[in-house]
Short mmCIF file of C-alpha atoms and ligand atoms in Angstrom, two decimals:
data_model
loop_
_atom_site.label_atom_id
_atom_site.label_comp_id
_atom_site.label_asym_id
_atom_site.label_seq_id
_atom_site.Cartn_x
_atom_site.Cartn_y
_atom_site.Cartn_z
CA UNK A 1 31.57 -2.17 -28.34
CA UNK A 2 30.66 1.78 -26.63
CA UNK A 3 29.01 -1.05 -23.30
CA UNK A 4 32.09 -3.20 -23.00
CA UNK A 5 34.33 -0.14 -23.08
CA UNK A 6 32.13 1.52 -20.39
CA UNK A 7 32.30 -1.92 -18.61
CA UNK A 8 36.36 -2.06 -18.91
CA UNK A 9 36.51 1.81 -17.58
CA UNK A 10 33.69 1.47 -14.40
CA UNK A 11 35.68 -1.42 -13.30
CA UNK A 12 38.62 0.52 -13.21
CA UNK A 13 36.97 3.48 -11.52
CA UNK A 14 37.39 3.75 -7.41
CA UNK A 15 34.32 2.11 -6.08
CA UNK A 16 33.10 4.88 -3.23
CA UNK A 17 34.63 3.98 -0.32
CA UNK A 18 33.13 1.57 2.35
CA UNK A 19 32.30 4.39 4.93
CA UNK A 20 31.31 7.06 2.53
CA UNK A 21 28.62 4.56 1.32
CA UNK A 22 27.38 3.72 4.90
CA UNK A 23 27.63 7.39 6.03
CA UNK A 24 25.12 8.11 2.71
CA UNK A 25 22.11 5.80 3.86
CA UNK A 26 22.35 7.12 7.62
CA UNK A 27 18.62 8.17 7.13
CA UNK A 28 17.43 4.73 7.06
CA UNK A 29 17.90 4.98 10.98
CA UNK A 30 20.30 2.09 11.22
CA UNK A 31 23.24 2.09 13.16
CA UNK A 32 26.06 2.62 11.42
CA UNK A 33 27.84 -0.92 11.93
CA UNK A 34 24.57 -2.45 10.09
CA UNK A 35 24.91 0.46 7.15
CA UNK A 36 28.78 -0.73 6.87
CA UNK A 37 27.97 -4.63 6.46
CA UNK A 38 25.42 -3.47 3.23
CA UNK A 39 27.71 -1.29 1.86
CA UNK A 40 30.92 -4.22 2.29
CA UNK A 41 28.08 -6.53 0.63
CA UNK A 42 26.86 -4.22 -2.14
CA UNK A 43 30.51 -3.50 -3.13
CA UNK A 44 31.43 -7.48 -2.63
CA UNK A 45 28.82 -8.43 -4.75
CA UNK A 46 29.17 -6.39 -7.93
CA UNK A 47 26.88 -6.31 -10.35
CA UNK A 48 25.26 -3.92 -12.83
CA UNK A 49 22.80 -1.93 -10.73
CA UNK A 50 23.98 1.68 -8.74
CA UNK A 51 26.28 0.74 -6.19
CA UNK A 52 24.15 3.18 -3.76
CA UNK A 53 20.94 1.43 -4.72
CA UNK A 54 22.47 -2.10 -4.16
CA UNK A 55 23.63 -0.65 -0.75
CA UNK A 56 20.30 0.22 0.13
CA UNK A 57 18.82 -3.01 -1.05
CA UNK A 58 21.32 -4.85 1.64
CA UNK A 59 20.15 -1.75 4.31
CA UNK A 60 16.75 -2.44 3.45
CA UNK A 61 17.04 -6.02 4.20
CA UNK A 62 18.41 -5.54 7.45
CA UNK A 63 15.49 -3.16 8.17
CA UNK A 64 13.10 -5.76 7.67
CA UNK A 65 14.26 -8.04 9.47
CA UNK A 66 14.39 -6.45 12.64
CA UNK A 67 11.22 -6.91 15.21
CA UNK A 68 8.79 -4.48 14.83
CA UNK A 69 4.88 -3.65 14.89
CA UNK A 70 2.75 -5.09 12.54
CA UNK A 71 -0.52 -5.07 11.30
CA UNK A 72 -2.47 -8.09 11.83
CA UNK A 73 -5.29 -8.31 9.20
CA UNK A 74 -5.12 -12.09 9.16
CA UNK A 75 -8.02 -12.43 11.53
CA UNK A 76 -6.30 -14.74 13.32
CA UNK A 77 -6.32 -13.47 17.00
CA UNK A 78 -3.79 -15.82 18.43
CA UNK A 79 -1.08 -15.84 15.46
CA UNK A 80 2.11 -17.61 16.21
CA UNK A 81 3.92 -15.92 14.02
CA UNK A 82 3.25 -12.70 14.73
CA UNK A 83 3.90 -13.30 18.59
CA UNK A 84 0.40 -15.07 19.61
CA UNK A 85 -1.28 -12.43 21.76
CA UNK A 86 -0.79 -8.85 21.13
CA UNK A 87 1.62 -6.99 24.21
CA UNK A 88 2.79 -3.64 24.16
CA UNK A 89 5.94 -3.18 22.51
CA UNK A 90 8.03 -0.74 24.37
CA UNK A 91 8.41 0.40 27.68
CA UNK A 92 11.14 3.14 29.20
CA UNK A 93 13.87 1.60 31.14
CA UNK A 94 13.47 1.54 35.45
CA UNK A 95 14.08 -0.16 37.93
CA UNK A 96 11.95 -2.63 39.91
CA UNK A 97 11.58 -4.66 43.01
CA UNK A 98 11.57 -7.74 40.96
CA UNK A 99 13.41 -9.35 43.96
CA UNK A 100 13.05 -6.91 46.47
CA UNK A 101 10.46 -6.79 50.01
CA UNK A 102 9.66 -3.47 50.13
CA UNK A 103 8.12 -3.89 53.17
CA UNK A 104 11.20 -5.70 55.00
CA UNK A 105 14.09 -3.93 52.76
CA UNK A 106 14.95 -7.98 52.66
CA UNK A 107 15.42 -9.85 49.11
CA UNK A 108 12.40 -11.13 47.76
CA UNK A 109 11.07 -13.43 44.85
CA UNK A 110 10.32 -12.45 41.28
CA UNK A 111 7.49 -14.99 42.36
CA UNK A 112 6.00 -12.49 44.61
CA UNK A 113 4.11 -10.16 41.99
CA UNK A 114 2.32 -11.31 38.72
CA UNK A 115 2.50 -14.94 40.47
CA UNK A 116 0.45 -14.20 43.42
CA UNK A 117 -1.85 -12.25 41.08
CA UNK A 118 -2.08 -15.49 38.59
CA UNK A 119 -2.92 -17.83 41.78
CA UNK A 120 -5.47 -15.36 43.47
CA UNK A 121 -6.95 -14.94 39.73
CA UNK A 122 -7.07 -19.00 39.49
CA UNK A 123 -7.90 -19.18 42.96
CA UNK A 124 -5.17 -21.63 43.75
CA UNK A 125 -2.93 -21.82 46.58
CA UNK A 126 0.30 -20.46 45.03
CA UNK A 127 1.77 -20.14 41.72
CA UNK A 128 5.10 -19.52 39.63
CA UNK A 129 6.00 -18.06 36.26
CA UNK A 130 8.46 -20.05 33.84
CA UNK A 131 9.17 -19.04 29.67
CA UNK A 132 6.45 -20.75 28.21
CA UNK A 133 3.98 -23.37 28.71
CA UNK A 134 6.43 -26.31 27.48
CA UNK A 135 8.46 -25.41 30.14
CA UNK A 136 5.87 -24.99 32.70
CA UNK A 137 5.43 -28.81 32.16
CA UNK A 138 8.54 -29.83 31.84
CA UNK A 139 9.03 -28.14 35.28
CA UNK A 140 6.46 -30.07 36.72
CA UNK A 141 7.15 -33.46 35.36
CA UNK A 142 11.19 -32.89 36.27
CA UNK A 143 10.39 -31.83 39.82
CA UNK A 144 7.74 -34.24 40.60
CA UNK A 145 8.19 -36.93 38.61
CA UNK A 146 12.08 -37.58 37.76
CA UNK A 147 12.47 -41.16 37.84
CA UNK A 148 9.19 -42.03 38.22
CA UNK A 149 6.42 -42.28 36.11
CA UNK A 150 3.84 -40.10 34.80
CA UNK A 151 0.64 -41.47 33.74
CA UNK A 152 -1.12 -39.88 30.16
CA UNK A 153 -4.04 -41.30 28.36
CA UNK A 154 -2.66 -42.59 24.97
CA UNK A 155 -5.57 -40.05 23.12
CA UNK A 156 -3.78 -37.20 24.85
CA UNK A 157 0.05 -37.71 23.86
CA UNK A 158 -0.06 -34.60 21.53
CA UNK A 159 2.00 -32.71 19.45
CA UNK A 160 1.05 -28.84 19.70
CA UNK A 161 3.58 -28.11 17.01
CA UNK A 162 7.20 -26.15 16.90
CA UNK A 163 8.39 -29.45 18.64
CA UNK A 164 6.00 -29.65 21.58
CA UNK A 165 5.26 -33.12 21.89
CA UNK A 166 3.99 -34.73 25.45
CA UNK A 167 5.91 -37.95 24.95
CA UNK A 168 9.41 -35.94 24.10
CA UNK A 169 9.06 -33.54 26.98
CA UNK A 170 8.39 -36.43 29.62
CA UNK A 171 11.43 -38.09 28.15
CA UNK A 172 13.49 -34.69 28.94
CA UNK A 173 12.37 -34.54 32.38
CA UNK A 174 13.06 -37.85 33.15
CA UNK A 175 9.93 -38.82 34.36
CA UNK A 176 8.71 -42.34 32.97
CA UNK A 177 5.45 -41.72 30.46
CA UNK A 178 2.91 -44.53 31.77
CA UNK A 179 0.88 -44.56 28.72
CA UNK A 180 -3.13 -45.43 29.71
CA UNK A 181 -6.30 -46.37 27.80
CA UNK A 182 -6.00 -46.45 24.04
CA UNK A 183 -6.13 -43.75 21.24
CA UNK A 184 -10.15 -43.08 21.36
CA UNK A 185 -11.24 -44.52 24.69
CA UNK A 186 -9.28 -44.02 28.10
CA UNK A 187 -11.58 -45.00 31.49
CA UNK A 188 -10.90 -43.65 35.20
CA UNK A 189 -10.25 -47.66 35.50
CA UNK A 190 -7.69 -47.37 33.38
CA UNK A 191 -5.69 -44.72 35.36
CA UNK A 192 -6.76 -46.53 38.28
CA UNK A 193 -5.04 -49.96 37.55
CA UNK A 194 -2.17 -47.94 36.27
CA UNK A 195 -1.46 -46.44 39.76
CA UNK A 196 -2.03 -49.48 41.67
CA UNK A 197 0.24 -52.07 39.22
CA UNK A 198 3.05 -49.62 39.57
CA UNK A 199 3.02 -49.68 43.16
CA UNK A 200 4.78 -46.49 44.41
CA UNK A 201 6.05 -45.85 40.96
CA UNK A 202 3.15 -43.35 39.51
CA UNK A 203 3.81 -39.72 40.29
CA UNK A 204 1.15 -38.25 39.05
CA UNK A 205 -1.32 -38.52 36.48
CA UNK A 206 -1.40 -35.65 33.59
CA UNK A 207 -4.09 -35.12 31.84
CA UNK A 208 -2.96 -32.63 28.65
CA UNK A 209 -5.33 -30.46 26.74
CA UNK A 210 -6.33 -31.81 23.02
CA UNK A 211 -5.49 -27.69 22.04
CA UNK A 212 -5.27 -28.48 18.52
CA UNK A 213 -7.47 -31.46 17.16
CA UNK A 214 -10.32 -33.59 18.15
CA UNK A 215 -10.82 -37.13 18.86
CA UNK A 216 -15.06 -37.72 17.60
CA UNK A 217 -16.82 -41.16 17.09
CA UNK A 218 -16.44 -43.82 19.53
CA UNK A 219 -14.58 -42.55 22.10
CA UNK A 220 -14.61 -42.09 26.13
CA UNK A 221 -12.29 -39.31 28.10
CA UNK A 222 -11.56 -38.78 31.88
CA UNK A 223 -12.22 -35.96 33.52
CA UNK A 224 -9.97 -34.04 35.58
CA UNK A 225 -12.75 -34.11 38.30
CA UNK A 226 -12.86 -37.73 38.10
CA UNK A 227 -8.85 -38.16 37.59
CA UNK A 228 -8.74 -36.62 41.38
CA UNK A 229 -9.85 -39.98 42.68
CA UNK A 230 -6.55 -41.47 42.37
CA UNK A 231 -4.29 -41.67 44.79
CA UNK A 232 -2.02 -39.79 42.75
CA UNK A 233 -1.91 -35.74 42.15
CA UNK A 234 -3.38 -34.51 39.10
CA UNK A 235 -1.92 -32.06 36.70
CA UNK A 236 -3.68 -30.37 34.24
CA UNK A 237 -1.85 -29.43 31.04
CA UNK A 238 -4.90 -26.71 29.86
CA UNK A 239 -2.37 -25.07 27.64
CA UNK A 240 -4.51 -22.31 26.34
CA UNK A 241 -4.85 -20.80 29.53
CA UNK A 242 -8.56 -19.89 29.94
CA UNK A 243 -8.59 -18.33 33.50
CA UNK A 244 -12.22 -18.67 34.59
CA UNK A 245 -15.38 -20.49 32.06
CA UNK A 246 -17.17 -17.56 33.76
CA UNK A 247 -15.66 -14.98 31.72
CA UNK A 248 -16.57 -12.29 34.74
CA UNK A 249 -14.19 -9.81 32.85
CA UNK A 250 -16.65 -9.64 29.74
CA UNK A 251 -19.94 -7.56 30.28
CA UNK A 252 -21.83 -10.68 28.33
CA UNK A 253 -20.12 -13.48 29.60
CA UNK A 254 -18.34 -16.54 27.85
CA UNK A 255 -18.54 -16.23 24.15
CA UNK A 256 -20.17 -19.11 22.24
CA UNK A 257 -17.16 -20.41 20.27
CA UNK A 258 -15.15 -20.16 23.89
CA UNK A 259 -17.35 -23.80 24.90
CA UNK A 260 -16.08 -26.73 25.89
CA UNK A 261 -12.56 -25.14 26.88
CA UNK A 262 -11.10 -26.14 29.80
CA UNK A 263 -10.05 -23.02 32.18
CA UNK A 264 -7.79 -22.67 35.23
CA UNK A 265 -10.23 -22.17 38.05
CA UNK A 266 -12.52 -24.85 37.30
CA UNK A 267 -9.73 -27.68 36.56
CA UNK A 268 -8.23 -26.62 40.21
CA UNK A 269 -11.58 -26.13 42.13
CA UNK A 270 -12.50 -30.40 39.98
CA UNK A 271 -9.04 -31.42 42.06
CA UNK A 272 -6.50 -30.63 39.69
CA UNK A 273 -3.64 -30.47 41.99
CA UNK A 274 -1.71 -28.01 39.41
CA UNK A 275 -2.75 -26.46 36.49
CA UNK A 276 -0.23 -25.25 33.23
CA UNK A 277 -0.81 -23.01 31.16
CA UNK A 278 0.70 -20.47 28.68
CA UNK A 279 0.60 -17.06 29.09
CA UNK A 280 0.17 -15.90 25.45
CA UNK A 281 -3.19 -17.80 24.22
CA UNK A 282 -6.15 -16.72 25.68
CA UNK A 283 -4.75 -15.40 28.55
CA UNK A 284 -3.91 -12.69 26.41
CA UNK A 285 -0.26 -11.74 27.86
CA UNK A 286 3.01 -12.36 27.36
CA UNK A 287 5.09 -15.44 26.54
CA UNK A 288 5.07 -17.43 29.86
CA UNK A 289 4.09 -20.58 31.16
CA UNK A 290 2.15 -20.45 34.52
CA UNK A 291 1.63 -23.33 36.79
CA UNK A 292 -0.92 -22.96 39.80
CA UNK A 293 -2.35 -24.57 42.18
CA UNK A 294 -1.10 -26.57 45.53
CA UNK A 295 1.57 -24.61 47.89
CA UNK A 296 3.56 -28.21 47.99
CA UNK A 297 3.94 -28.87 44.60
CA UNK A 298 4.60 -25.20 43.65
CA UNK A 299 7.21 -24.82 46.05
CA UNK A 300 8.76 -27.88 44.93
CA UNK A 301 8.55 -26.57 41.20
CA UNK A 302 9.95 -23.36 42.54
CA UNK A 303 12.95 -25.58 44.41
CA UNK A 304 13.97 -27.30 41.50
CA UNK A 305 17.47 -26.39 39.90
CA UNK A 306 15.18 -25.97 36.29
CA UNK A 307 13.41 -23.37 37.62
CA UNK A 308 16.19 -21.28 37.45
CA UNK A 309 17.15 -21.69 34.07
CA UNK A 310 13.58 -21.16 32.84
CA UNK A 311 12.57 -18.46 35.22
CA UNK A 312 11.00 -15.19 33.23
CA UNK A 313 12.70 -11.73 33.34
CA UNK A 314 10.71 -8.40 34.80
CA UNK A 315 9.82 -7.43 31.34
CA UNK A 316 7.64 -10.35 31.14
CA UNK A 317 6.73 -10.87 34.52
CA UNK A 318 5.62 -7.02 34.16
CA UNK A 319 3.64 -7.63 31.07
CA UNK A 320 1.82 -10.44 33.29
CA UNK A 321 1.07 -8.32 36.10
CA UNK A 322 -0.73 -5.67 34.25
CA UNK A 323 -2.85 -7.74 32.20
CA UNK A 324 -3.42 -10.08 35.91
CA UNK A 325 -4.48 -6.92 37.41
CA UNK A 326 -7.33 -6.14 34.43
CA UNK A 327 -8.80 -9.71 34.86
CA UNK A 328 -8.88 -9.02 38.39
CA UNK A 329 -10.29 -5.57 37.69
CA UNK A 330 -12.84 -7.44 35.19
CA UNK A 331 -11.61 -5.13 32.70
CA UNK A 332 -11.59 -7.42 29.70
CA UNK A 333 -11.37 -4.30 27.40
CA UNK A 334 -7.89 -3.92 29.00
CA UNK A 335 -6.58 -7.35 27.99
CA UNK A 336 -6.07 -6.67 23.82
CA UNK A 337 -6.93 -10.47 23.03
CA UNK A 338 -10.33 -10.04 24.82
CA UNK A 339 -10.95 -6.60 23.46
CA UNK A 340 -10.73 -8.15 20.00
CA UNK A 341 -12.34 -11.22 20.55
CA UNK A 342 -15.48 -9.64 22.04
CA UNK A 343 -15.88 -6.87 18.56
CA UNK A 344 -19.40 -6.99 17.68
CA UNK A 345 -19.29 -7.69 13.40
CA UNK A 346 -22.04 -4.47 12.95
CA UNK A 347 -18.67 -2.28 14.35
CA UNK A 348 -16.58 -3.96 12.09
CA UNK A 349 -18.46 -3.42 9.51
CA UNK A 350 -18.58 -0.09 9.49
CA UNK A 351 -15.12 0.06 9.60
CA UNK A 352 -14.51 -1.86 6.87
CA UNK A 353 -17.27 0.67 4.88
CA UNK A 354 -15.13 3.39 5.59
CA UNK A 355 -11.75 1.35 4.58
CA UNK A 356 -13.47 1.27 1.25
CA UNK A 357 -14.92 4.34 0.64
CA UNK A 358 -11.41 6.25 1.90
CA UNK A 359 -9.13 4.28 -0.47
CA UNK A 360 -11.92 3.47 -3.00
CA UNK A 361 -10.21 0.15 -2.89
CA UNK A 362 -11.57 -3.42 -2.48
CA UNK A 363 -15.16 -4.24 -1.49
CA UNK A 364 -16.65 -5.06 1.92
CA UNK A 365 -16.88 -8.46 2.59
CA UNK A 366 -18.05 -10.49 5.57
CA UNK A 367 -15.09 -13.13 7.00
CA UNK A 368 -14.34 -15.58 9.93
CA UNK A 369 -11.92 -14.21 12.55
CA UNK A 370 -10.14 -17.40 14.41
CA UNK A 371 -8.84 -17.65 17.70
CA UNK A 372 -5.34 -19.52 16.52
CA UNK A 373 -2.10 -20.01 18.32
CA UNK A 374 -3.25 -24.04 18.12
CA UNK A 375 -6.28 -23.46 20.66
CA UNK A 376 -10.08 -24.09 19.85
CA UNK A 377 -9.87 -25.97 16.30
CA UNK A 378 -12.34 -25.44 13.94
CA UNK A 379 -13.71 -22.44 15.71
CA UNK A 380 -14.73 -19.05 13.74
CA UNK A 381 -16.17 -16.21 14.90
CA UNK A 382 -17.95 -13.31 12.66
CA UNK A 383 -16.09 -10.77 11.18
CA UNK A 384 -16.01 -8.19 8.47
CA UNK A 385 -13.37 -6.63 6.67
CA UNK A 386 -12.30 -5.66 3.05
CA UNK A 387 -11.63 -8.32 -0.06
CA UNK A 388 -9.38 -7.41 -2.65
CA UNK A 389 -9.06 -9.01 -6.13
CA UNK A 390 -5.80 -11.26 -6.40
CA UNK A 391 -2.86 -11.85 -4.05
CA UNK A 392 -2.07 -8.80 -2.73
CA UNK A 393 -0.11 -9.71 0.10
CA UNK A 394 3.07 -9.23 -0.99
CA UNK A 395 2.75 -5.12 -1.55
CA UNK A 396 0.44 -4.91 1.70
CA UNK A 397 4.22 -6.78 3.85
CA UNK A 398 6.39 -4.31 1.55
CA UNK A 399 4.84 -1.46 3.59
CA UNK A 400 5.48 0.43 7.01
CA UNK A 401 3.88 -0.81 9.18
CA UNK A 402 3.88 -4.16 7.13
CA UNK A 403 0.39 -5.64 6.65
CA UNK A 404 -0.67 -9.09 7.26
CA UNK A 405 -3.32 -10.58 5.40
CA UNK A 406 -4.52 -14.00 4.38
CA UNK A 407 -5.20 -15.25 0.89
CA UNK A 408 -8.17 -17.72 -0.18
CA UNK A 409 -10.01 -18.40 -2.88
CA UNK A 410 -8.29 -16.11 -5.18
CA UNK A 411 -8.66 -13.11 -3.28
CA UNK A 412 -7.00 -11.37 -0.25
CA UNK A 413 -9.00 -10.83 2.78
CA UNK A 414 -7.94 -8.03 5.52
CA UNK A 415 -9.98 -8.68 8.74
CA UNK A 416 -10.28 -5.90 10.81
CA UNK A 417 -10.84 -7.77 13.83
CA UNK A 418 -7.70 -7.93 14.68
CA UNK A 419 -6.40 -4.68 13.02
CA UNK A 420 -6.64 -2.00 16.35
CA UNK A 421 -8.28 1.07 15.18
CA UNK A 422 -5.42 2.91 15.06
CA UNK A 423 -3.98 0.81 12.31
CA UNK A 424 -7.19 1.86 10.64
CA UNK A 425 -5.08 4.59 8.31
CA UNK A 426 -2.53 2.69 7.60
CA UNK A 427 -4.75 -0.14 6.09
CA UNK A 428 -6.37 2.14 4.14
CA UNK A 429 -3.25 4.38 2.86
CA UNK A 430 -2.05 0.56 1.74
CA UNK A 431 -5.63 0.10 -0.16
CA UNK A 432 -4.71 3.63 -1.70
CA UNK A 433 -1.25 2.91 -2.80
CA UNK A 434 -2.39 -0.60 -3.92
CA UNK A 435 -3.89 1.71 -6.57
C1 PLP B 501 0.33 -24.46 23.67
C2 PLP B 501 0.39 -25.63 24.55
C3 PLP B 501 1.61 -26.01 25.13
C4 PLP B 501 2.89 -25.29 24.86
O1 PLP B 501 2.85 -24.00 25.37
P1 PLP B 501 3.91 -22.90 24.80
O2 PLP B 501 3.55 -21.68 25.56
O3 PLP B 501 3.66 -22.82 23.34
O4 PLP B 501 5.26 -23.43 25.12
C5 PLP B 501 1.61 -27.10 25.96
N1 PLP B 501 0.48 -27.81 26.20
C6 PLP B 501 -0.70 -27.47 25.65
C7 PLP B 501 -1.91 -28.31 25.97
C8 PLP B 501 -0.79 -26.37 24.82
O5 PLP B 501 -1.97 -26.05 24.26
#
């Protein structure tokens, strides 16, 4: 009877009070508002474990769930949920001229910096900035289109996931989806007929990027070069946001796995009128959508009361600029996406030798990096990294930084591709404590 006696006494003893508890986990860093709220829920929630330790369960929790840097070892370049394309994470606080003419003392437009960059880097007329690339084309289909309809080959009405899909966001904009062809097999007749039957009625015709899946067998596509036949203007949903096939910013060129994928330059210099894209796929920015191409339609995307609600902030439109100014520079070592992308495996594998032999943990194993955020399916590109026996992913997340890996087979793969060599040590102090 000694535990139910204890029990009968603790409950009777003066639980510490709310802000001694929060003042005792002040070294976790939080601010003290967030150290209250675990110590109100460790004392609300009772139980048999320390009160302090329950608090710092609760504090803990809150920790974790804040934003913070992470350790990609998932070899998945592009990862959407670890924010697509890696950016840097912090910056001081200033001032800019987001909207200011330095030259005239006048206001300006936030659409005279990383914009003009993104249209001189696409060689297009003009260009503006929006949140993303659904709302780059919802943009475009609400300012041209509203009321009017929109013409889509039916093997092109896609779904790029977290709700994207080309029939919903036409709906939204109020432009009428004119669906053409069929699922395999769409014909520049097709569009053709479309635009004539409706009389005025056809806007535009959009031609939307298959980022995520492929259409093989019997099956017929138009191109955007043949699309600018119509009478109509052609957008070009590229979504991934390839600036140039060329690939002038890397010292050998386009990649192999990089074929076939449509890029900004060429779509506008085929007769794409306007070009979307987003701005953290392999553009290798920020979260944006761009769209590019003629002065007209820009300014007329630019005009519309949308654009104001989706319009980007100087953090982002800063984040754009710089990594603008490396393509321009051809400095593809600049752009983190590229950097990584371009790794040759014989680097990577030494790094993952010396992984190994520092923690004398795993074994060195060669992998397939992918380029992910729902671009280039099915495409892998050599890697190396370090295999561990089980699922260890768990205990690699528990750490700081947390550690993302992938699990197949049985095993957990790290691939240092996408680890930056800083983040060397901490992988392998994770091997270590893996023990
Ligand atoms: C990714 C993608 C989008 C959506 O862009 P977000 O930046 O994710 O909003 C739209 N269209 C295509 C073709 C895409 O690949």
């Amino acid at each position: 009877m000694t535990a139910g006696y204890e029990g009968h006494t603790l409950r009777h003893v003066r639980p510490p009070s709310v802000d001694a508890l929060a003042r005792s986990m002040t070294d976790t860093g939080l601010p003290h508002p967030l150290l209250v709220d675990a110590a109100r829920s460790a004392i609300a929630d009772g139980g048999s474990e320390d009160i302090e330790e329950r608090a710092r369960r609760y504090a803990h929790a809150w920790a974790r769930a804040l934003l913070q840097p992470v350790v990609n070892a998932t070899g998945v370049l592009l990862h959407t949920n670890l924010g697509r394309a890696p950016m840097a994470f912090a910056a001081d606080a200033v001032y800019s001229n987001l909207e200011l003419d330095l030259s005239s003392g006048r206001r300006g437009s936030r659409h005279a910096h990383a914009a003009r960059l993104l249209a001189r880097l696409c060689e297009a007329e003009d260009a503006i900035v929006v949140n993303n690339g659904a709302s780059a084309v919802l943009l475009v289909l609400a300012a041209l289109a509203t009321g009017r309809g929109a013409a889509v080959s039916r093997g092109e009405l896609v779904e790029i996931g977290g709700g994207f899909r080309v029939p919903e966001v036409m709906e939204q904009s109020g432009a009428q989806l004119v669906e053409v062809g069929t699922t395999n097999r769409t014909r520049l007749a097709d569009f053709a007929s479309a635009v004539e039957n409706s009389g005025n009625d056809t806007a535009l015709a959009l031609k939307v990027h298959q980022s995520n899946y492929r259409i093989v067998g019997f099956t017929a596509h138009v191109t955007v070069a043949e699309m600018a036949s119509l009478d109509v203007p052609v957008v070009a949903d590229i979504g991934s946001g390839l600036v140039d096939a060329a690939c002038p910013w890397l010292d050998d060129g386009p990649p192999v796995w990089l074929a076939g994928e449509p890029a900004a330059r060429q779509s506008l210099a085929d007769g794409a009128a306007l070009v979307t894209f987003s701005g953290d796929k392999l553009f290798g920015g920020p979260q944006a959508g761009i769209i590019a191409g003629r002065a007209d339609l820009v300014r007329q995307c630019a005009r519309h009361p949308l654009a104001r609600a989706l319009r980007p902030g100087s953090l982002v439109l800063n984040a754009l600029q710089q990594v603008a100014l490396a393509y321009l520079r051809r400095d593809g070592q600049a752009i983190e996406f590229w950097r990584m992308a371009s790794l040759a495996p014989a680097d990577l594998q030494v790094r993952a030798h010396a992984a190994v032999a520092e923690s004398g943990a795993g074994e060195v194993a060669e992998m397939a990096s992918v380029p992910g955020g729902g671009t280039l399916p099915g495409t892998e590109i050599d890697s190396f990294g370090v295999m561990l026996d089980g699922d260890q992913t768990a205990a690699l997340r528990a750490g700081t930084p947390a550690i993302v890996a992938r699990v197949s087979e049985g095993c957990t793969w790290l691939d240092l591709r996408t680890v930056a060599p800083d983040d060397d040590q901490h992988v392998i102090a994770a091997l270590k404590s893996l023990g």
